[in-house]
Coordinates of C-alpha atoms and ligand atoms in Angstrom, one line a residue:
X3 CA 57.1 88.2 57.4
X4 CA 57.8 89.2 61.0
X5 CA 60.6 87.3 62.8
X6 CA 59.5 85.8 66.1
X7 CA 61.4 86.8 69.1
X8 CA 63.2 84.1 70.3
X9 CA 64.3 85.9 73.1
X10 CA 61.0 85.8 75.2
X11 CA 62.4 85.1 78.6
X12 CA 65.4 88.0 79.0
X13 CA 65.6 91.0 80.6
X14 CA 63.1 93.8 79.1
X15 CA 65.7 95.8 77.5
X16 CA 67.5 93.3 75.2
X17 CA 63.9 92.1 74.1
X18 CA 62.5 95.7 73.4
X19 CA 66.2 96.5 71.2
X20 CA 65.1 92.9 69.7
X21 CA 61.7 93.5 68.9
X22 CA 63.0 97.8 67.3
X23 CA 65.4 95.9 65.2
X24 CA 62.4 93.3 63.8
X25 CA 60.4 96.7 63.3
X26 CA 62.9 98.6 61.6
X27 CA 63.6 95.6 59.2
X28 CA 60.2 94.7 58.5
X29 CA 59.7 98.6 57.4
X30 CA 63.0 98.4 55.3
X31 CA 61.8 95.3 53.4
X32 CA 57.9 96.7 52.7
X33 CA 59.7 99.9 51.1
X34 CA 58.9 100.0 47.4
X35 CA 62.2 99.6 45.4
X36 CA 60.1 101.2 42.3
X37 CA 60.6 104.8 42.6
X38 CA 64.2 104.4 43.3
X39 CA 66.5 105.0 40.2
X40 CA 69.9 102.7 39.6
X41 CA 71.7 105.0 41.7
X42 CA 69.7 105.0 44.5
X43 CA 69.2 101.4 44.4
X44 CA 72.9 100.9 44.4
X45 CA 73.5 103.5 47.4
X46 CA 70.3 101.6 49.1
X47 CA 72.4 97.8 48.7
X48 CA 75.2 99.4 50.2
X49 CA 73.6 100.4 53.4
X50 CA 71.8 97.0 53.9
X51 CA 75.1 95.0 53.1
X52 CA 76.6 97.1 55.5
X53 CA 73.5 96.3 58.0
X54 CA 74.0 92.9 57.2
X55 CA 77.8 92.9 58.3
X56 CA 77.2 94.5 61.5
X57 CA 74.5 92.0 62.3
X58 CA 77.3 89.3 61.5
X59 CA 79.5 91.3 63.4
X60 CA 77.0 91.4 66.6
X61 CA 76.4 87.9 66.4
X62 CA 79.9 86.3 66.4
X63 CA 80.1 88.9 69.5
X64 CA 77.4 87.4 71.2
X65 CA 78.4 83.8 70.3
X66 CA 81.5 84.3 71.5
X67 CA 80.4 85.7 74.8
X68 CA 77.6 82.6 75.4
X69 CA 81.1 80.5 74.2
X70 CA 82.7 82.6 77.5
X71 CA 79.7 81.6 79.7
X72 CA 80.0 78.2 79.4
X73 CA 76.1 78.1 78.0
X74 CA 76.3 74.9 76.4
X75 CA 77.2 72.7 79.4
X76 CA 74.5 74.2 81.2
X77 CA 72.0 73.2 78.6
X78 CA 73.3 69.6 78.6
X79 CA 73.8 69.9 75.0
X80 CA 77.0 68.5 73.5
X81 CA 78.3 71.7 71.9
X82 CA 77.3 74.9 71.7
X83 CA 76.8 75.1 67.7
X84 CA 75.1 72.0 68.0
X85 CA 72.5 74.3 70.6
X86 CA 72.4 77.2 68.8
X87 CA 72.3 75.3 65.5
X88 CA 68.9 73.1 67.1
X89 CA 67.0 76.2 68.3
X90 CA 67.8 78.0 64.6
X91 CA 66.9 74.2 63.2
X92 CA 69.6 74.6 60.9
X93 CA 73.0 72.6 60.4
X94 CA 76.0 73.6 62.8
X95 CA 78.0 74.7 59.6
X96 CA 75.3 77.8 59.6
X97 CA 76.7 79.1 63.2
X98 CA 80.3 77.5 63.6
X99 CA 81.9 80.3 61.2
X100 CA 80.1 83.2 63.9
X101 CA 81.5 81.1 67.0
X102 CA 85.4 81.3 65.5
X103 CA 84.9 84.6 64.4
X104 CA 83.6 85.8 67.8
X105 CA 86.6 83.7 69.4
X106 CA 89.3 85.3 67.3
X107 CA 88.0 89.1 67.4
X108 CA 87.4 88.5 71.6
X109 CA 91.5 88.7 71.5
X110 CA 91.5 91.9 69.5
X111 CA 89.5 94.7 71.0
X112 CA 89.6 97.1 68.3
X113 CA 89.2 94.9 65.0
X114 CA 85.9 93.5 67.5
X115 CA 85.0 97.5 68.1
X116 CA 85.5 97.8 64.3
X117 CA 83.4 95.2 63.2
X118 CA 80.6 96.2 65.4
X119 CA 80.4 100.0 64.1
X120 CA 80.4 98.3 60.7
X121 CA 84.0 99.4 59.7
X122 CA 85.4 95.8 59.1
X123 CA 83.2 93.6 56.9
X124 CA 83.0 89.7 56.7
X125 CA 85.7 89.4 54.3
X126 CA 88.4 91.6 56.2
X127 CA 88.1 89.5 59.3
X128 CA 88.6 86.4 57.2
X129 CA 91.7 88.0 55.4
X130 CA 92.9 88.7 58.8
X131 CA 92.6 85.9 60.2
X132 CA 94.5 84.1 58.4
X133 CA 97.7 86.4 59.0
X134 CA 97.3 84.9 62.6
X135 CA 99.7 82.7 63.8
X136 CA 102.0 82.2 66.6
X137 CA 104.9 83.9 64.5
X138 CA 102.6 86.9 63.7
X139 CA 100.5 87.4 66.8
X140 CA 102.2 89.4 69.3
X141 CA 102.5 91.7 66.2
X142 CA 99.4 91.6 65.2
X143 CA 98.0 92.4 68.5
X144 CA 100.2 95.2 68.3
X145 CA 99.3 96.3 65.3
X146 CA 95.7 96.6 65.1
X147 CA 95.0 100.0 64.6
X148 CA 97.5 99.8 61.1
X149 CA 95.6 97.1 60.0
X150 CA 92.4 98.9 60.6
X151 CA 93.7 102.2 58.7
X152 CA 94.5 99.9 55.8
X153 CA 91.2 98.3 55.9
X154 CA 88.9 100.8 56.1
X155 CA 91.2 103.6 53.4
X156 CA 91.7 101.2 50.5
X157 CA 90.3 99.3 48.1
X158 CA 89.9 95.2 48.9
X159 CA 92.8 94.3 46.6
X160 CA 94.9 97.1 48.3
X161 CA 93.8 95.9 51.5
X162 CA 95.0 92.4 50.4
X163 CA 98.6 93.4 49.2
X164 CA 99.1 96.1 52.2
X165 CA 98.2 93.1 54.5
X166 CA 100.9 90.5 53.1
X167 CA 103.5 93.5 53.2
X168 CA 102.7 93.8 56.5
X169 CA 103.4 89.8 56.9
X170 CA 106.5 89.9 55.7
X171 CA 108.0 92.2 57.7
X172 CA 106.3 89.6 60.7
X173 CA 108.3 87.6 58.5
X174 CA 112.1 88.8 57.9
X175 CA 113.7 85.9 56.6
X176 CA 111.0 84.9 54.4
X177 CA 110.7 81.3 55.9
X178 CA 107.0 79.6 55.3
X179 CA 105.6 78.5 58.4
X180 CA 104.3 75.1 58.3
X181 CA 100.7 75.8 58.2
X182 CA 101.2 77.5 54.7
X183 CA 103.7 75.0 53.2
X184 CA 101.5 72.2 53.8
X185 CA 98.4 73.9 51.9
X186 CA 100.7 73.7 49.0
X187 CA 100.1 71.1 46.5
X188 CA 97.3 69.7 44.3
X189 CA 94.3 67.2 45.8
X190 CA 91.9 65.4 43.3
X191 CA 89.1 63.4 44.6
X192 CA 86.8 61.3 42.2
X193 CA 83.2 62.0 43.3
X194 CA 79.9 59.2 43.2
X195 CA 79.1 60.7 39.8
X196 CA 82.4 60.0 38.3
X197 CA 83.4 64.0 38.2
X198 CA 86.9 64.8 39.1
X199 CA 87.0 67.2 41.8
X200 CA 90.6 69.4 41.9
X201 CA 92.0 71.9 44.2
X202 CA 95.1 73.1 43.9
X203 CA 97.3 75.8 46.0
X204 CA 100.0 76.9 44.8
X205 CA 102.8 79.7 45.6
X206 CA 102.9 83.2 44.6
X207 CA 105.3 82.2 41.6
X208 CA 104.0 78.9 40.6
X209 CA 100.6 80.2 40.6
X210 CA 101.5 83.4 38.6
X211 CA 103.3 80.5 36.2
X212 CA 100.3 78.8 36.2
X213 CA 97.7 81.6 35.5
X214 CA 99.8 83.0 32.7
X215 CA 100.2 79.8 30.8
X216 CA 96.7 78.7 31.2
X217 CA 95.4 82.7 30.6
X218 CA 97.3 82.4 27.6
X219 CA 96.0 80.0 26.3
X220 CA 92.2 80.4 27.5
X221 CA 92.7 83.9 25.4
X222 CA 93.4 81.9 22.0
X223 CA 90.0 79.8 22.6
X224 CA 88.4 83.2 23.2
X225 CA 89.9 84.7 20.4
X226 CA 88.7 81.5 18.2
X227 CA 85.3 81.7 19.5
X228 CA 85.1 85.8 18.5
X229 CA 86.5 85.4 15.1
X230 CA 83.6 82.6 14.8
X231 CA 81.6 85.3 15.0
X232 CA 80.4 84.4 18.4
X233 CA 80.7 88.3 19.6
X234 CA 81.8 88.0 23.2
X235 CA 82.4 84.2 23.3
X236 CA 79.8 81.3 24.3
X237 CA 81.8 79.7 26.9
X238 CA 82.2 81.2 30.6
X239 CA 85.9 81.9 31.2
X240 CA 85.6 78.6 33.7
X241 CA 84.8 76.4 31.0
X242 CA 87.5 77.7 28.9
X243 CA 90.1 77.6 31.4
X244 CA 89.6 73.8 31.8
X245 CA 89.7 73.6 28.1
X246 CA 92.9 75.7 28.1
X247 CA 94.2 73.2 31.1
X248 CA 93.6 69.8 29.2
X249 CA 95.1 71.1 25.7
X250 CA 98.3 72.1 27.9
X251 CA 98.6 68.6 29.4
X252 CA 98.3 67.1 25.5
X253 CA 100.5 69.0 24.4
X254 CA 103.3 68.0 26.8
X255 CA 106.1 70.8 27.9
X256 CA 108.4 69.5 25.4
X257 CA 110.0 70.7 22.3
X258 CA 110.8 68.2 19.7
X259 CA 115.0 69.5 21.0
X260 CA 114.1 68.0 24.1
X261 CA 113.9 71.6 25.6
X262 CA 110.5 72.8 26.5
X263 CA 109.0 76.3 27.2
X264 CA 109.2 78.2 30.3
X265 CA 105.9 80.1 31.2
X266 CA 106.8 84.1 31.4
X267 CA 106.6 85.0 35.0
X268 CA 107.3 89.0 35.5
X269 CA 108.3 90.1 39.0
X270 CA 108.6 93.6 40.2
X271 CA 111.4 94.5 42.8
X272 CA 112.9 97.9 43.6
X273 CA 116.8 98.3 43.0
X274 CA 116.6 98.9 47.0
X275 CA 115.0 95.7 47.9
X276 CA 117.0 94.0 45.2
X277 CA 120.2 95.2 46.7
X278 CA 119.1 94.5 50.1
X279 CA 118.1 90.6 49.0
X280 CA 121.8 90.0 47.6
X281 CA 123.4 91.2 50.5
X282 CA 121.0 89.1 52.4
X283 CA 121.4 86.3 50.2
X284 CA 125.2 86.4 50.2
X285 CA 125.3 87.0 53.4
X286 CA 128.3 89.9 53.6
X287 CA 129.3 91.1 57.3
X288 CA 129.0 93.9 58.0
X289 CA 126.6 94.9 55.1
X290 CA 124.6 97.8 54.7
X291 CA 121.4 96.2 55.9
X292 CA 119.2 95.6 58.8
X293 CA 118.6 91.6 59.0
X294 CA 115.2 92.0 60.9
X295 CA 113.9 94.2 59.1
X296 CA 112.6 94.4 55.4
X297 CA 113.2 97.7 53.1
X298 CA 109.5 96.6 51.7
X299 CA 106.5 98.6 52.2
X300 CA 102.6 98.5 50.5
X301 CA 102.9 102.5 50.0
X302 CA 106.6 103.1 48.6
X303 CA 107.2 103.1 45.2
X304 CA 110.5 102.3 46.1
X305 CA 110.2 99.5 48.4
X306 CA 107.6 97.0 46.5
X307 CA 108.4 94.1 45.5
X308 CA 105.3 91.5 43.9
X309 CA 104.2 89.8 40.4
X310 CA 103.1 92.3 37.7
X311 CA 99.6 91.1 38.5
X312 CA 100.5 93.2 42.0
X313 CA 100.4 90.2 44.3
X314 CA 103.2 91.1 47.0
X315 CA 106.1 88.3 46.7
X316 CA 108.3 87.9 49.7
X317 CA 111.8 88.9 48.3
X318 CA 113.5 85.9 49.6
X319 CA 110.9 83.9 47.6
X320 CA 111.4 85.8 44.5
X321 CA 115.6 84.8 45.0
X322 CA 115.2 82.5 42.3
X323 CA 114.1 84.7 39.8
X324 CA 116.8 86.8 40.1
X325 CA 119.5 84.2 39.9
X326 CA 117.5 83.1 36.8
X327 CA 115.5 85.6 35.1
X328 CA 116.5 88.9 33.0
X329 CA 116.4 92.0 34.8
X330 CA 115.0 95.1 32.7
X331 CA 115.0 98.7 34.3
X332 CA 112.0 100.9 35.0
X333 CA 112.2 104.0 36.6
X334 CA 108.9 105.4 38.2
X335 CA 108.4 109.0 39.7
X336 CA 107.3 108.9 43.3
X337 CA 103.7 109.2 41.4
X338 CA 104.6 105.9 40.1
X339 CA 104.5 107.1 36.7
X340 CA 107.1 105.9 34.5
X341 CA 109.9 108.6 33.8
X342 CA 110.1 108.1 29.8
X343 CA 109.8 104.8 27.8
X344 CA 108.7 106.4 24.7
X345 CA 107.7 105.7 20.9
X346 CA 106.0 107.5 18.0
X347 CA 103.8 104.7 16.5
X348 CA 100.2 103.4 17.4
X349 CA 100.6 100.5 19.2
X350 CA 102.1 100.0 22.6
X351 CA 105.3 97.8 22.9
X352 CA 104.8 94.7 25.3
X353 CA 107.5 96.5 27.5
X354 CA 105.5 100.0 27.4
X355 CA 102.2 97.6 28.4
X356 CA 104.5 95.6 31.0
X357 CA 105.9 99.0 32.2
X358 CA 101.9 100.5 32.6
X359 CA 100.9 97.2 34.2
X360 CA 103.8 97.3 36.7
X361 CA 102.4 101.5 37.8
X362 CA 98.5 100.0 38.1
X363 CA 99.8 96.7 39.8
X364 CA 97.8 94.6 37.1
X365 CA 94.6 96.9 37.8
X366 CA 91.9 98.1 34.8
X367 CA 91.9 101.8 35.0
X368 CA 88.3 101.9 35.6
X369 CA 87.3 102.7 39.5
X370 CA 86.1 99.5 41.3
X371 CA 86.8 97.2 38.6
X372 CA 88.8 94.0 39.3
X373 CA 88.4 92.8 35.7
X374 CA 91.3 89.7 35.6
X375 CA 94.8 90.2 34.3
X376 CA 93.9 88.1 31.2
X377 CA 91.6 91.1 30.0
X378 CA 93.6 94.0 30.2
X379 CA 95.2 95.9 27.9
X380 CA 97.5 99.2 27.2
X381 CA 95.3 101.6 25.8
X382 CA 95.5 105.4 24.4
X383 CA 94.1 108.1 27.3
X384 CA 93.7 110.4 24.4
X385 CA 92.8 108.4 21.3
X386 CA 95.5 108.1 18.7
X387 CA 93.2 109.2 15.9
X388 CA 93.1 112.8 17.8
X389 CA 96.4 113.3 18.3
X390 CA 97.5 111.1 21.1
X391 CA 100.6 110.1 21.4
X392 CA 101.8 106.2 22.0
X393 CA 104.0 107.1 25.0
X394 CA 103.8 106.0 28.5
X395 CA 101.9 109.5 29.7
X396 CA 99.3 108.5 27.1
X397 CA 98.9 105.1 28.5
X398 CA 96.4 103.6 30.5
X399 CA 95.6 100.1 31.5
X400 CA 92.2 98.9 30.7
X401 CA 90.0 95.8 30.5
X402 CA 88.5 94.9 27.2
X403 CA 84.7 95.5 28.4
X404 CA 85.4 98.9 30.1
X405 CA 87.7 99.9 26.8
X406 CA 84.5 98.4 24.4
X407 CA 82.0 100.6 26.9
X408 CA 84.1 103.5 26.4
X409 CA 84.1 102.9 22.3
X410 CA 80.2 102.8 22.6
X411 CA 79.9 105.9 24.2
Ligands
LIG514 ZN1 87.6 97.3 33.7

């Protein structure tokens, strides 16, 4: 199917570019896909998602520049989505998400330079974005090129965490601006069917709370489901986790003692930032610390501080926990492999598995895989039946899939 040119009237050269593009798309999609082996295929959805971003990218740039020349008012149209929207005959949903896009990049020449080359995709800009706000912005503006070096060398996740370290130090005294305190909180809406619609937000902490009770118990409903004899489980993991949800609420929180159960919640802080949150926290003059700035960084071993899932924590958030919690000592070489925390027996101790899952920040060892926290285990890089030992150098993290691929092969 050839896509018509809308742009008919313009000057000769945007339409010929217009009409190459249309050319070069129409031979991409009558390529046979036959011939191409898995590999190939997977190299060949790479380059056209990365087509596809650019053409986003391009868009919202374009968007944004009608935006800048006032085109709607000229048309006599209300809006300019509503325009763009009527000439696409699609909703204004379909083109409002380009127009804010285009907007936001306009103020940041390089992350817009970025996006066009194809460097920054979809989900970067929207990750970005959201770090923008009139605390963070002169920053931000400033630092555009270390956010671009973070996106474009790491993986998503790493891109993720290296951009909330780079919040917090926006951020020295760890105070939630208003905009993110008010998304905090639970909203249920009843819809015509009678389905109960909820959304919840909830803090770093809370949520890690949340996710590990609710994981927790999801697991034993697996477990339940494979001991059936059900193999890998009938439900979807969503399905479960509701399950998981409602058996929580029956149960209640409380122990016939009138105590109840506090859900596990394992935080990772290095002795420096630990030190430098007490003398924060306690406020001594004349302290050995710099109140603007934060001894945290994405890259240091010995400056992270985040939830053994790896999500960064802002230390003055995590305050609470130290007050309350038990502190247990792990020393990691600047490799952040653990300096000794061995045993001579086949199965790894939870604090050995903690201790791995603190060096891969809650990652499966496997390249590209984001298999959740629920699935993972400590497992042996050189199988205990040959020899390996159970000792932290031996020890990998690994989902249950990748380690059940790995048994098949
Ligand atoms: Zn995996």
């Amino acid at each position: 199917m050839a896509v018509t040119n809308l742009f008919s009237s313009g000057d000769a050269q945007h339409r010929r570019v217009i009409d190459e593009l249309n050319a070069a798309l129409d031979g991409a999609s009558s390529l046979g896909l036959l011939s191409l082996d898995l590999e190939e295929l997977e190299a060949f959805a790479v380059d056209v998602i990365k087509i596809r971003d650019r053409a986003t990218a391009l868009a919202a740039s374009v968007v944004a520049e009608a935006e800048a020349a006032a085109l709607a008012p000229r048309s006599g149209v209300k809006s300019l989505n509503a325009h763009l929207a009527s000439k696409l005959r699609t909703p204004t949903s379909h083109v409002a998400p380009l127009r804010t896009a285009g907007l936001w990049l306009n103020r940041f020449p390089l992350f817009m330079d970025a996006a066009l080359r194809g460097e920054l995709t979809d989900a970067h800009i929207r990750d970005l974005r959201q770090c923008d706000n009139p605390r963070t912005h002169q920053l931000m503006v400033r630092d555009q090129q270390v956010l671009l070096d973070s996106a474009t060398t790491l993986e998503f996740t790493g891109f993720q965490s290296a951009l909330a370290y780079w919040l917090f130090h926006a951020d020295p005294d760890g105070a939630l601006s208003k905009q993110r305190q008010e998304t905090y909180g639970v909203t249920v809406r009843t819809k015509r069917n009678g389905d109960v619609e909820i959304k919840a937000t909830l803090d770093p902490i809370s949520g890690e709370a949340f996710l590990t009770a609710v994981e927790h118990e999801a697991q034993k409903l697996f477990r339940n489901e494979r001991d059936a004899g059900h193999g890998e489980g009938v439900m979807t993991h969503r399905k479960r986790r509701m399950i998981a949800m409602m058996r929580l609420l029956s149960k209640g929180f409380e122990r016939k003692d009138g105590t109840h159960p506090v859900p596990l919640v394992n935080i990772v802080m290095s002795e420096t930032v630990l030190e430098d949150l007490i003398n924060r926290m306690l406020g001594e003059p004349g302290a050995d610390f710099d109140p603007f700035n934060l001894p945290i960084d994405y890259n240091d071993v010995d400056r992270r501080c985040e939830t053994i899932r790896g999500t960064p924590i802002h230390p003055r958030r995590a305050w609470p926990a130290v007050l309350y919690g038990r502190l247990r000592r792990q020393i990691l070489d600047a490799k952040s492999r653990t300096i000794d925390l061995g045993h001579d027996v086949r199965l790894f101790t939870a604090a050995q598995k903690n201790a791995l899952l603190v060096e891969t920040r809650g990652q499966c060892a496997e390249t590209g895989c984001d298999a959740p926290f629920a699935w993972l285990h400590a497992d042996h890089k050189i199988a205990y039946t040959n020899g390996g030992p159970t000792n932290m150098n031996n020890g990998r993290i690994i989902c249950g899939p990748d380690n059940h691929r790995k048994g098949d092969r």
